[in-house]
Amino acid sequence: MVAWAPWGVNGPHAAGRRMAHLLWIAPPRLLGSILTRTRSGELPLNTTDRLATTSSSLRDLILRKLTYTLGKPPSEARDRDWFMATALAVRDHVVERFLVQMHQTRGKEGKHVYYLSLEFLIGRLLRENVGNLGLAEELRTALAELGVTIDQARLAEPDAALGNGGLGRLAACFLESMSSLAIPAFGYGIRYDHGLFRQILRDGWQQEFPEDWLSFGNPWEFARPEIRHRIGFGGEVTAEALPDGDERLRWNPGEWVDAVAYDTPVVGWRGKHVNVLRLWRARAPDPLRLDAFNRGDHHGALAEQVRAESISKVLYPSDDSPAGQELRLRQEYFFTSAALQDLLRRQVRQAGSVNTLAERVSIQLNDTHPAIAVAELMRLLVDEHAVAWAEAWAITRGAVSYTNHTLLPEALESWPVPLMERLLPRHMQIIYRINAEHLDAVRAAHPDDDRLLASVSLIGEEHGRRVRMGNLAFVGSHHVNGVSALHTDLMRQTVFRDFNTLFPGRIVNKTNGISFRRWLMQCNPGLTGLLVEALGPKVLDAPDILVQLRDLAGDAAFQGRFAAVKRANKEALATMLREQAGVRVDPAALFDVQIKRIHEYKRQLLNVLHTVALYEAMRAQPMRDWTPVVKVFAGKAAPGYHRAKLIIKLACDVARVVNRDPSVRGLLKVAFLPNYNVSAAEVIVPAADLSEQISTAGMEASGTGNMKLALNGALTIGTLDGATVEMAEHIGAEQMFLFGLSADEVTERRASGWRGTQAEATSDTLAEVLAAIGGGVFSPDDHGRYGDLVASLRAEDWFMVAADFDAYCAAQQRAATLYRDQPAWRRTAVLNTAGMGWFSSDRSIADYAREIWGVPVAT
Ligand SMILES: *Cc1c(COP(=O)(O)O)cnc(C)c1O
């Protein structure tokens, strides 16, 4: 039995290329019997018709796709064509499993989970699908016979970057885990024409260019033009008298947009189960205004269409701060309404009515972006399905649950009441009624507590009247979860403190996780092979047995093999750094990586300050025996976030000076790798020695980059923040470089009127570093460039960069010292991997299923 076939790499294959020509001449086999059987309504695929999983049948299928779907002979095929043909062939295998599964479960579908997320940061899918289907080895052989390497095809796939960062990547890992655990589920989101912008660094400044993932077609998706829902905006609400004397409120939207479905099958590990990610595209109900066109008004003829279709045009490129614009609200309502209409239609088809909805479905809101679901589900039930208000409210609260991702009050979404009244007038009425009943209940339990009423109201009065989407989601949900133990505790103490008193037990914790298929098995085949050898193939299905690695941590032979895998991965990253960042590095050096969105709270700036400190020290004491270090940065800044862009510029300015300075003798290299995305992460993560998780304590809700890196044997230098706290519990704090203020201490410092100058007064190193940066040492072309940045560190120092500087440098020193003792470093690296089994997104999803969704999980 081949327990695990790694994603191999093969050189180009000239003989194979000739064979491809011969095969191309031969007519392909027809699948007539499959078609007949499908039409007759029986099981569409019997065993003799099933697609064979041998390399030769895969080869024939790829060739057939290239020929008849892409219309190209192999001699003309480019890498992109090979990718498309391969993906289409692989998709056939996914579809086959899907059809069989549909046939087997028809009529006995269990409770369904609907995961609503404005973002799905998927990355490439070829390797994931092939790996999960167990076809890696066959595909490698098939492509080799066609004269193509698997990487040639794989690297031609564009990243599906329909997300900004952690939140969207979490949604992608969760979808894959739901399939792997065979939980019937749909992901719902938006099929953006343009995902997250492409980042180019020009002279160190970030520039944004549109991303174009669909320009050569998307082989994974199925357009479903027949699955279309009408989404209304604007207009007015009228009262309609009913025959029994009652009245019913009716929304007559002033504008309609159609949501059209595009389905991407998501296949789970070992091909067990297939779910669907259904993304909605906005289309105008009419393709153009013919009357205007015929009058010669070509622009006006298309205006409505442009307006309608702008909804799914582009992903908002900011994370951790609300976008705020009307188009964003339109996006949120658009996909939420489409999802709810879709699932209600399925409910009625399967159960005959909406009454049992809460028993049959669980709707998970990924952050507040789909929080309008609470009002929209009420509208659909009450207005469209004639359910009584109280019953509709019970159904809604029984079906919906909400994941909170942020504690910052300023980052919580809220929409101005006038905008809501104009865009969603019926929803505004519904929200007022929900709020009135909610506040009545609160008043009854806590009379004369105006502060409490103001705090838990769905309408805030702070900056004009606004609908608080977090409060709406909370009130409309049966469970509200945080994404790490610390974040959930802080939620109970801060943003939802009053709600937690009113509804004890509603807030629960579900610590995030990552897909071990993507973030270990596919991105690090070398380590995976070693783990299978050491622990047996069971490790691929039961990652908790990773703890058994602890017995091998001190084994010199095992350490050597572990280190050899890391070394090979570092060589691959070194190549990428040379090609894409123009920096040459020594793979023997300590690879210190910080890869994530650029944000003040994530404190890339602290890392840059340490880089400068190290640089100055190396120049001042050239005789010391320095540990060679490569600092790798990657990440995008929100386009309007000037401070974040300035931090990128500073990292690049420091890199330019350091990398060119002969007195450093190459012992310190700094690289900013442009255009960070999932595919870049898949190269960097397996190659990292040191993982930077240095956020201001209390500000990172969970983090998932921390998990990817530790799983792949990087040691963490970090604060006790987010899920890093739980990583320390599982790995052992002594195997990490933890430092800095705790979340409580940060709160105390801020309250005490802390100033960065206090840190500067007691740290010569910090004083020197700030003087150098502020004085223009790294910006000779513009001495004042970093004046404000440095001033903010000397003043309020909100993110505690100055406050944590000395502790951070000491932790860096510990890391550099340990790295010189390679056996000790390797032992620690093994212990890090050994402690990470719990952080599989399978564990997260099993917890959601049991404790929030009420869905059985087989294990
Ligand atoms: C995992 C991941 C993130 C999240 O990283 P954090 O360090 O948790 O912020 C962001 N972007 C990409 C591309 C990722 O793969």
Short mmCIF file of N, CA, C and O in Angstrom, two decimals, residues 325-364:
data_model
loop_
_atom_site.label_atom_id
_atom_site.label_comp_id
_atom_site.label_asym_id
_atom_site.label_seq_id
_atom_site.Cartn_x
_atom_site.Cartn_y
_atom_site.Cartn_z
N GLN A 325 -17.36 51.88 3.11
CA GLN A 325 -18.07 52.45 1.98
C GLN A 325 -19.36 51.71 1.65
O GLN A 325 -19.52 50.54 1.97
N GLU A 326 -20.23 52.42 0.94
CA GLU A 326 -21.53 51.86 0.56
C GLU A 326 -21.37 50.58 -0.26
O GLU A 326 -22.11 49.61 -0.08
N LEU A 327 -20.39 50.56 -1.17
CA LEU A 327 -20.21 49.37 -2.00
C LEU A 327 -19.92 48.15 -1.14
O LEU A 327 -20.35 47.04 -1.44
N ARG A 328 -19.20 48.36 -0.06
CA ARG A 328 -18.90 47.25 0.84
C ARG A 328 -20.18 46.70 1.47
O ARG A 328 -20.39 45.49 1.55
N LEU A 329 -21.07 47.59 1.90
CA LEU A 329 -22.34 47.14 2.47
C LEU A 329 -23.15 46.38 1.41
O LEU A 329 -23.79 45.37 1.69
N ARG A 330 -23.09 46.88 0.18
CA ARG A 330 -23.79 46.18 -0.90
C ARG A 330 -23.20 44.78 -1.11
O ARG A 330 -23.94 43.82 -1.31
N GLN A 331 -21.87 44.68 -1.04
CA GLN A 331 -21.25 43.35 -1.16
C GLN A 331 -21.73 42.42 -0.05
O GLN A 331 -22.07 41.26 -0.28
N GLU A 332 -21.75 42.96 1.17
CA GLU A 332 -22.11 42.12 2.32
C GLU A 332 -23.55 41.62 2.21
O GLU A 332 -23.83 40.44 2.43
N TYR A 333 -24.44 42.54 1.87
CA TYR A 333 -25.84 42.13 1.77
C TYR A 333 -26.05 41.19 0.57
O TYR A 333 -26.79 40.20 0.66
N PHE A 334 -25.38 41.51 -0.51
CA PHE A 334 -25.50 40.73 -1.74
C PHE A 334 -25.23 39.24 -1.51
O PHE A 334 -26.05 38.37 -1.79
N PHE A 335 -24.08 38.94 -0.94
CA PHE A 335 -23.75 37.52 -0.84
C PHE A 335 -24.50 36.85 0.30
O PHE A 335 -24.84 35.67 0.22
N THR A 336 -24.83 37.63 1.33
CA THR A 336 -25.58 37.05 2.45
C THR A 336 -26.99 36.69 2.01
O THR A 336 -27.49 35.59 2.30
N SER A 337 -27.63 37.59 1.30
CA SER A 337 -28.99 37.32 0.83
C SER A 337 -29.01 36.15 -0.14
O SER A 337 -29.86 35.26 -0.06
N ALA A 338 -28.04 36.13 -1.05
CA ALA A 338 -27.99 35.02 -2.02
C ALA A 338 -27.83 33.69 -1.28
O ALA A 338 -28.50 32.70 -1.60
N ALA A 339 -26.95 33.68 -0.29
CA ALA A 339 -26.71 32.44 0.46
C ALA A 339 -27.99 32.00 1.18
O ALA A 339 -28.37 30.82 1.12
N LEU A 340 -28.67 32.94 1.84
CA LEU A 340 -29.86 32.56 2.61
C LEU A 340 -30.99 32.13 1.68
O LEU A 340 -31.70 31.16 1.97
N GLN A 341 -31.17 32.82 0.57
CA GLN A 341 -32.21 32.39 -0.37
C GLN A 341 -31.90 30.99 -0.88
O GLN A 341 -32.79 30.15 -1.04
N ASP A 342 -30.63 30.76 -1.13
CA ASP A 342 -30.21 29.46 -1.66
C ASP A 342 -30.46 28.35 -0.65
O ASP A 342 -31.01 27.30 -1.00
N LEU A 343 -30.10 28.58 0.59
CA LEU A 343 -30.26 27.50 1.57
C LEU A 343 -31.72 27.33 1.96
O LEU A 343 -32.15 26.21 2.28
N LEU A 344 -32.50 28.40 1.89
CA LEU A 344 -33.94 28.25 2.17
C LEU A 344 -34.62 27.45 1.06
O LEU A 344 -35.50 26.63 1.32
N ARG A 345 -34.19 27.68 -0.15
CA ARG A 345 -34.78 26.93 -1.26
C ARG A 345 -34.45 25.44 -1.12
O ARG A 345 -35.31 24.58 -1.31
N ARG A 346 -33.22 25.16 -0.71
CA ARG A 346 -32.84 23.76 -0.50
C ARG A 346 -33.64 23.15 0.65
O ARG A 346 -34.11 22.03 0.58
N GLN A 347 -33.81 23.94 1.71
CA GLN A 347 -34.59 23.49 2.86
C GLN A 347 -36.03 23.15 2.46
O GLN A 347 -36.55 22.09 2.82
N VAL A 348 -36.65 24.03 1.71
CA VAL A 348 -38.04 23.80 1.32
C VAL A 348 -38.14 22.58 0.41
O VAL A 348 -39.04 21.75 0.54
N ARG A 349 -37.16 22.45 -0.48
CA ARG A 349 -37.18 21.31 -1.39
C ARG A 349 -37.04 20.00 -0.61
O ARG A 349 -37.71 19.01 -0.88
N GLN A 350 -36.17 20.00 0.40
CA GLN A 350 -35.90 18.75 1.10
C GLN A 350 -36.87 18.48 2.24
O GLN A 350 -37.19 17.32 2.51
N ALA A 351 -37.29 19.55 2.92
CA ALA A 351 -38.10 19.33 4.13
C ALA A 351 -39.54 19.77 3.95
O ALA A 351 -40.38 19.54 4.82
N GLY A 352 -39.84 20.43 2.85
CA GLY A 352 -41.22 20.82 2.59
C GLY A 352 -41.61 22.15 3.18
O GLY A 352 -42.57 22.77 2.73
N SER A 353 -40.88 22.64 4.19
CA SER A 353 -41.21 23.95 4.74
C SER A 353 -39.99 24.51 5.46
O SER A 353 -39.01 23.80 5.67
N VAL A 354 -40.10 25.77 5.86
CA VAL A 354 -38.96 26.39 6.55
C VAL A 354 -38.98 26.13 8.05
O VAL A 354 -38.03 26.44 8.75
N ASN A 355 -40.04 25.53 8.54
CA ASN A 355 -40.22 25.44 9.99
C ASN A 355 -39.12 24.67 10.72
O ASN A 355 -38.80 24.97 11.86
N THR A 356 -38.55 23.67 10.05
CA THR A 356 -37.53 22.86 10.72
C THR A 356 -36.12 23.33 10.41
O THR A 356 -35.15 22.61 10.61
N LEU A 357 -36.01 24.56 9.93
CA LEU A 357 -34.70 25.06 9.49
C LEU A 357 -33.62 24.88 10.55
O LEU A 357 -32.52 24.40 10.28
N ALA A 358 -33.94 25.28 11.78
CA ALA A 358 -32.89 25.27 12.82
C ALA A 358 -32.42 23.85 13.15
O ALA A 358 -31.30 23.67 13.61
N GLU A 359 -33.25 22.86 12.90
CA GLU A 359 -32.79 21.48 13.14
C GLU A 359 -31.95 20.98 11.98
O GLU A 359 -31.18 20.06 12.13
N ARG A 360 -32.14 21.58 10.82
CA ARG A 360 -31.51 21.01 9.63
C ARG A 360 -30.31 21.79 9.12
O ARG A 360 -29.57 21.29 8.28
N VAL A 361 -30.15 23.03 9.59
CA VAL A 361 -29.00 23.78 9.10
C VAL A 361 -28.32 24.55 10.23
O VAL A 361 -28.94 24.90 11.23
N SER A 362 -27.05 24.81 10.03
CA SER A 362 -26.29 25.66 10.92
C SER A 362 -25.58 26.69 10.05
O SER A 362 -24.89 26.32 9.10
N ILE A 363 -25.78 27.95 10.38
CA ILE A 363 -25.23 29.03 9.55
C ILE A 363 -24.14 29.74 10.35
O ILE A 363 -24.43 30.36 11.38
N GLN A 364 -22.91 29.61 9.91
CA GLN A 364 -21.80 30.20 10.65
C GLN A 364 -21.37 31.51 9.97
O GLN A 364 -21.07 31.51 8.78
#
